[in-house]
Protein backbone atom coordinates (compact mmCIF):
# COMPACT_ATOMS: atom_id res chain seq x y z
CA UNK A 1 0.00 0.00 0.00
CA UNK A 2 2.95 2.28 0.63
CA UNK A 3 4.06 1.92 -2.99
CA UNK A 4 0.65 2.96 -4.30
CA UNK A 5 0.68 6.05 -2.09
CA UNK A 6 4.20 6.97 -3.20
CA UNK A 7 3.39 6.42 -6.88
CA UNK A 8 0.28 8.62 -6.63
CA UNK A 9 2.23 11.38 -4.88
CA UNK A 10 5.01 11.22 -7.46
CA UNK A 11 2.56 11.11 -10.37
CA UNK A 12 0.60 14.15 -9.17
CA UNK A 13 3.70 16.18 -8.31
CA UNK A 14 5.37 15.33 -11.61
CA UNK A 15 2.22 16.20 -13.53
CA UNK A 16 1.98 19.60 -11.81
CA UNK A 17 5.64 20.35 -12.51
CA UNK A 18 5.40 19.21 -16.13
CA UNK A 19 2.23 21.21 -16.63
CA UNK A 20 3.88 24.34 -15.25
CA UNK A 21 6.93 23.98 -17.48
CA UNK A 22 5.58 22.25 -20.59
CA UNK A 23 1.94 23.27 -20.53
CA UNK A 24 2.15 26.89 -19.49
CA UNK A 25 5.70 27.60 -20.64
CA UNK A 26 5.71 25.76 -23.97
CA UNK A 27 2.00 25.33 -24.75
CA UNK A 28 1.98 21.53 -24.77
CA UNK A 29 -1.39 19.77 -24.59
CA UNK A 30 -2.52 18.11 -21.36
CA UNK A 31 -2.78 14.73 -23.09
CA UNK A 32 0.85 14.90 -24.15
CA UNK A 33 1.87 15.84 -20.62
CA UNK A 34 -0.07 12.87 -19.25
CA UNK A 35 1.63 10.57 -21.77
CA UNK A 36 5.04 11.85 -20.70
CA UNK A 37 4.09 11.57 -17.03
CA UNK A 38 3.10 7.89 -17.33
CA UNK A 39 6.79 7.15 -17.68
CA UNK A 40 7.24 8.40 -14.11
CA UNK A 41 6.21 4.90 -13.03
CA UNK A 42 9.37 3.53 -14.60
CA UNK A 43 11.39 6.33 -13.02
CA UNK A 44 9.83 5.44 -9.65
CA UNK A 45 11.06 1.88 -9.91
CA UNK A 46 14.55 2.72 -11.15
CA UNK A 47 15.28 5.86 -9.15
CA UNK A 48 13.37 5.36 -5.92
CA UNK A 49 13.43 1.62 -5.39
CA UNK A 50 16.70 0.49 -6.95
CA UNK A 51 19.15 3.40 -6.93
CA UNK A 52 17.99 5.17 -3.76
CA UNK A 53 18.12 1.94 -1.76
CA UNK A 54 21.72 1.26 -2.78
CA UNK A 55 23.17 4.80 -2.85
CA UNK A 56 22.21 8.19 -1.44
CA UNK A 57 19.74 10.98 -2.14
CA UNK A 58 21.95 12.99 -4.48
CA UNK A 59 22.90 10.11 -6.75
CA UNK A 60 19.27 8.97 -6.96
CA UNK A 61 18.15 12.55 -7.78
CA UNK A 62 20.78 12.79 -10.52
CA UNK A 63 19.59 9.47 -11.93
CA UNK A 64 15.99 10.73 -11.86
CA UNK A 65 17.14 13.92 -13.61
CA UNK A 66 18.82 11.88 -16.36
CA UNK A 67 15.81 9.59 -16.80
CA UNK A 68 13.40 12.53 -16.87
CA UNK A 69 15.56 14.45 -19.34
CA UNK A 70 15.86 11.53 -21.76
CA UNK A 71 12.18 10.60 -21.61
CA UNK A 72 10.86 14.15 -21.81
CA UNK A 73 13.18 15.03 -24.68
CA UNK A 74 12.27 11.97 -26.74
CA UNK A 75 8.53 12.15 -26.09
CA UNK A 76 8.28 15.94 -26.37
CA UNK A 77 10.02 15.77 -29.73
CA UNK A 78 7.72 12.96 -30.80
CA UNK A 79 4.43 14.40 -29.51
CA UNK A 80 4.84 18.06 -30.47
CA UNK A 81 5.44 19.66 -33.83
CA UNK A 82 7.15 22.96 -32.98
CA UNK A 83 9.22 24.51 -30.28
CA UNK A 84 12.54 23.61 -28.74
CA UNK A 85 12.22 20.20 -27.06
CA UNK A 86 15.80 20.28 -25.74
CA UNK A 87 15.28 23.38 -23.60
CA UNK A 88 11.84 22.22 -22.52
CA UNK A 89 13.21 18.83 -21.51
CA UNK A 90 16.12 20.39 -19.63
CA UNK A 91 13.94 22.80 -17.65
CA UNK A 92 11.42 20.06 -16.88
CA UNK A 93 14.15 17.66 -15.79
CA UNK A 94 15.68 20.32 -13.52
CA UNK A 95 12.29 20.90 -11.88
CA UNK A 96 11.76 17.16 -11.41
CA UNK A 97 15.32 16.69 -10.11
CA UNK A 98 14.83 19.40 -7.49
CA UNK A 99 11.52 17.85 -6.49
CA UNK A 100 13.19 14.44 -6.18
CA UNK A 101 15.73 15.83 -3.72
CA UNK A 102 12.84 16.49 -1.34
CA UNK A 103 10.84 13.38 -2.24
CA UNK A 104 13.61 10.82 -1.64
CA UNK A 105 13.90 11.36 2.14
CA UNK A 106 10.15 10.74 2.39
CA UNK A 107 10.50 7.56 0.32
CA UNK A 108 13.39 6.41 2.51
CA UNK A 109 11.31 7.04 5.63
CA UNK A 110 8.18 5.30 4.36
CA UNK A 111 10.02 2.28 2.94
CA UNK A 112 12.43 2.19 5.93
CA UNK A 113 15.72 2.48 4.04
CA UNK A 114 17.58 3.75 7.10
CA UNK A 115 18.20 0.22 8.33
CA UNK A 116 20.03 -0.75 5.15
CA UNK A 117 23.67 0.18 4.86
CA UNK A 118 24.37 1.95 1.57
CA UNK A 119 27.05 0.66 -0.75
CA UNK A 120 30.34 2.42 -0.16
CA UNK A 121 31.54 4.00 -3.37
CA UNK A 122 34.99 4.90 -2.06
CA UNK A 123 36.41 1.77 -0.48
CA UNK A 124 37.50 -0.95 -2.84
CA UNK A 125 40.12 -3.53 -2.04
CA UNK A 126 42.09 -4.17 -5.18
CA UNK A 127 44.40 -6.92 -4.04
CA UNK A 128 46.13 -9.21 -6.44
CA UNK A 129 47.96 -12.45 -6.15
CA UNK A 130 51.73 -12.34 -6.34
CA UNK A 131 54.13 -15.15 -7.05
CA UNK A 132 57.73 -15.70 -6.04
CA UNK A 133 58.58 -17.41 -9.32
CA UNK A 134 58.96 -15.15 -12.29
CA UNK A 135 59.74 -17.96 -14.70
CA UNK A 136 58.01 -21.00 -13.22
CA UNK A 137 58.95 -23.58 -15.88
CA UNK A 138 62.63 -22.69 -16.32
CA UNK A 139 64.00 -25.52 -14.20
CA UNK A 140 61.61 -28.18 -15.49
CA UNK A 141 63.40 -28.54 -18.86
CA UNK A 142 66.78 -29.93 -19.55
CA UNK A 143 69.11 -28.41 -22.10
CA UNK A 144 68.47 -31.34 -24.45
CA UNK A 145 64.68 -30.71 -24.50
CA UNK A 146 65.06 -27.20 -25.82
XYZ file of N, CA, C and O in Angstrom, residues 1-12 44 99 103 106 110:
68
model
N 0.821 -1.195 0.000
C 0.000 0.000 0.000
C 0.863 1.255 0.000
O 0.459 2.274 -0.533
N 2.059 1.120 0.619
C 2.952 2.276 0.629
C 3.387 2.660 -0.777
O 3.517 3.840 -1.095
N 3.619 1.643 -1.630
C 4.058 1.920 -2.995
C 2.987 2.663 -3.785
O 3.306 3.568 -4.555
N 1.746 2.288 -3.588
C 0.653 2.964 -4.299
C 0.581 4.427 -3.881
O 0.445 5.326 -4.730
N 0.714 4.673 -2.587
C 0.680 6.046 -2.094
C 1.849 6.855 -2.653
O 1.676 7.994 -3.098
N 3.037 6.265 -2.671
C 4.204 6.965 -3.195
C 4.093 7.214 -4.701
O 4.477 8.282 -5.187
N 3.572 6.255 -5.434
C 3.389 6.425 -6.880
C 2.383 7.524 -7.171
O 2.593 8.350 -8.076
N 1.299 7.574 -6.419
C 0.285 8.623 -6.627
C 0.869 10.000 -6.313
O 0.655 10.958 -7.070
N 1.611 10.098 -5.227
C 2.229 11.382 -4.882
C 3.201 11.812 -5.974
O 3.200 12.963 -6.421
N 4.036 10.890 -6.421
C 5.013 11.219 -7.463
C 4.326 11.567 -8.776
O 4.738 12.495 -9.465
N 3.275 10.857 -9.128
C 2.557 11.111 -10.372
C 1.920 12.497 -10.356
O 2.047 13.259 -11.326
N 1.270 12.844 -9.261
C 0.604 14.154 -9.174
C 1.628 15.280 -9.157
O 1.477 16.280 -9.877
N 10.031 5.787 -11.059
C 9.832 5.436 -9.646
C 10.554 4.144 -9.322
O 11.245 4.036 -8.311
N 12.608 18.472 -7.241
C 11.517 17.847 -6.491
C 11.976 16.517 -5.889
O 11.654 16.209 -4.734
N 11.707 14.551 -2.267
C 10.840 13.375 -2.242
C 11.576 12.139 -1.731
O 10.985 11.293 -1.051
N 11.473 11.273 2.016
C 10.153 10.741 2.387
C 10.031 9.279 1.968
O 9.508 8.455 2.723
N 9.345 6.172 4.497
C 8.176 5.300 4.364
C 8.592 3.848 4.124
O 8.035 2.925 4.714
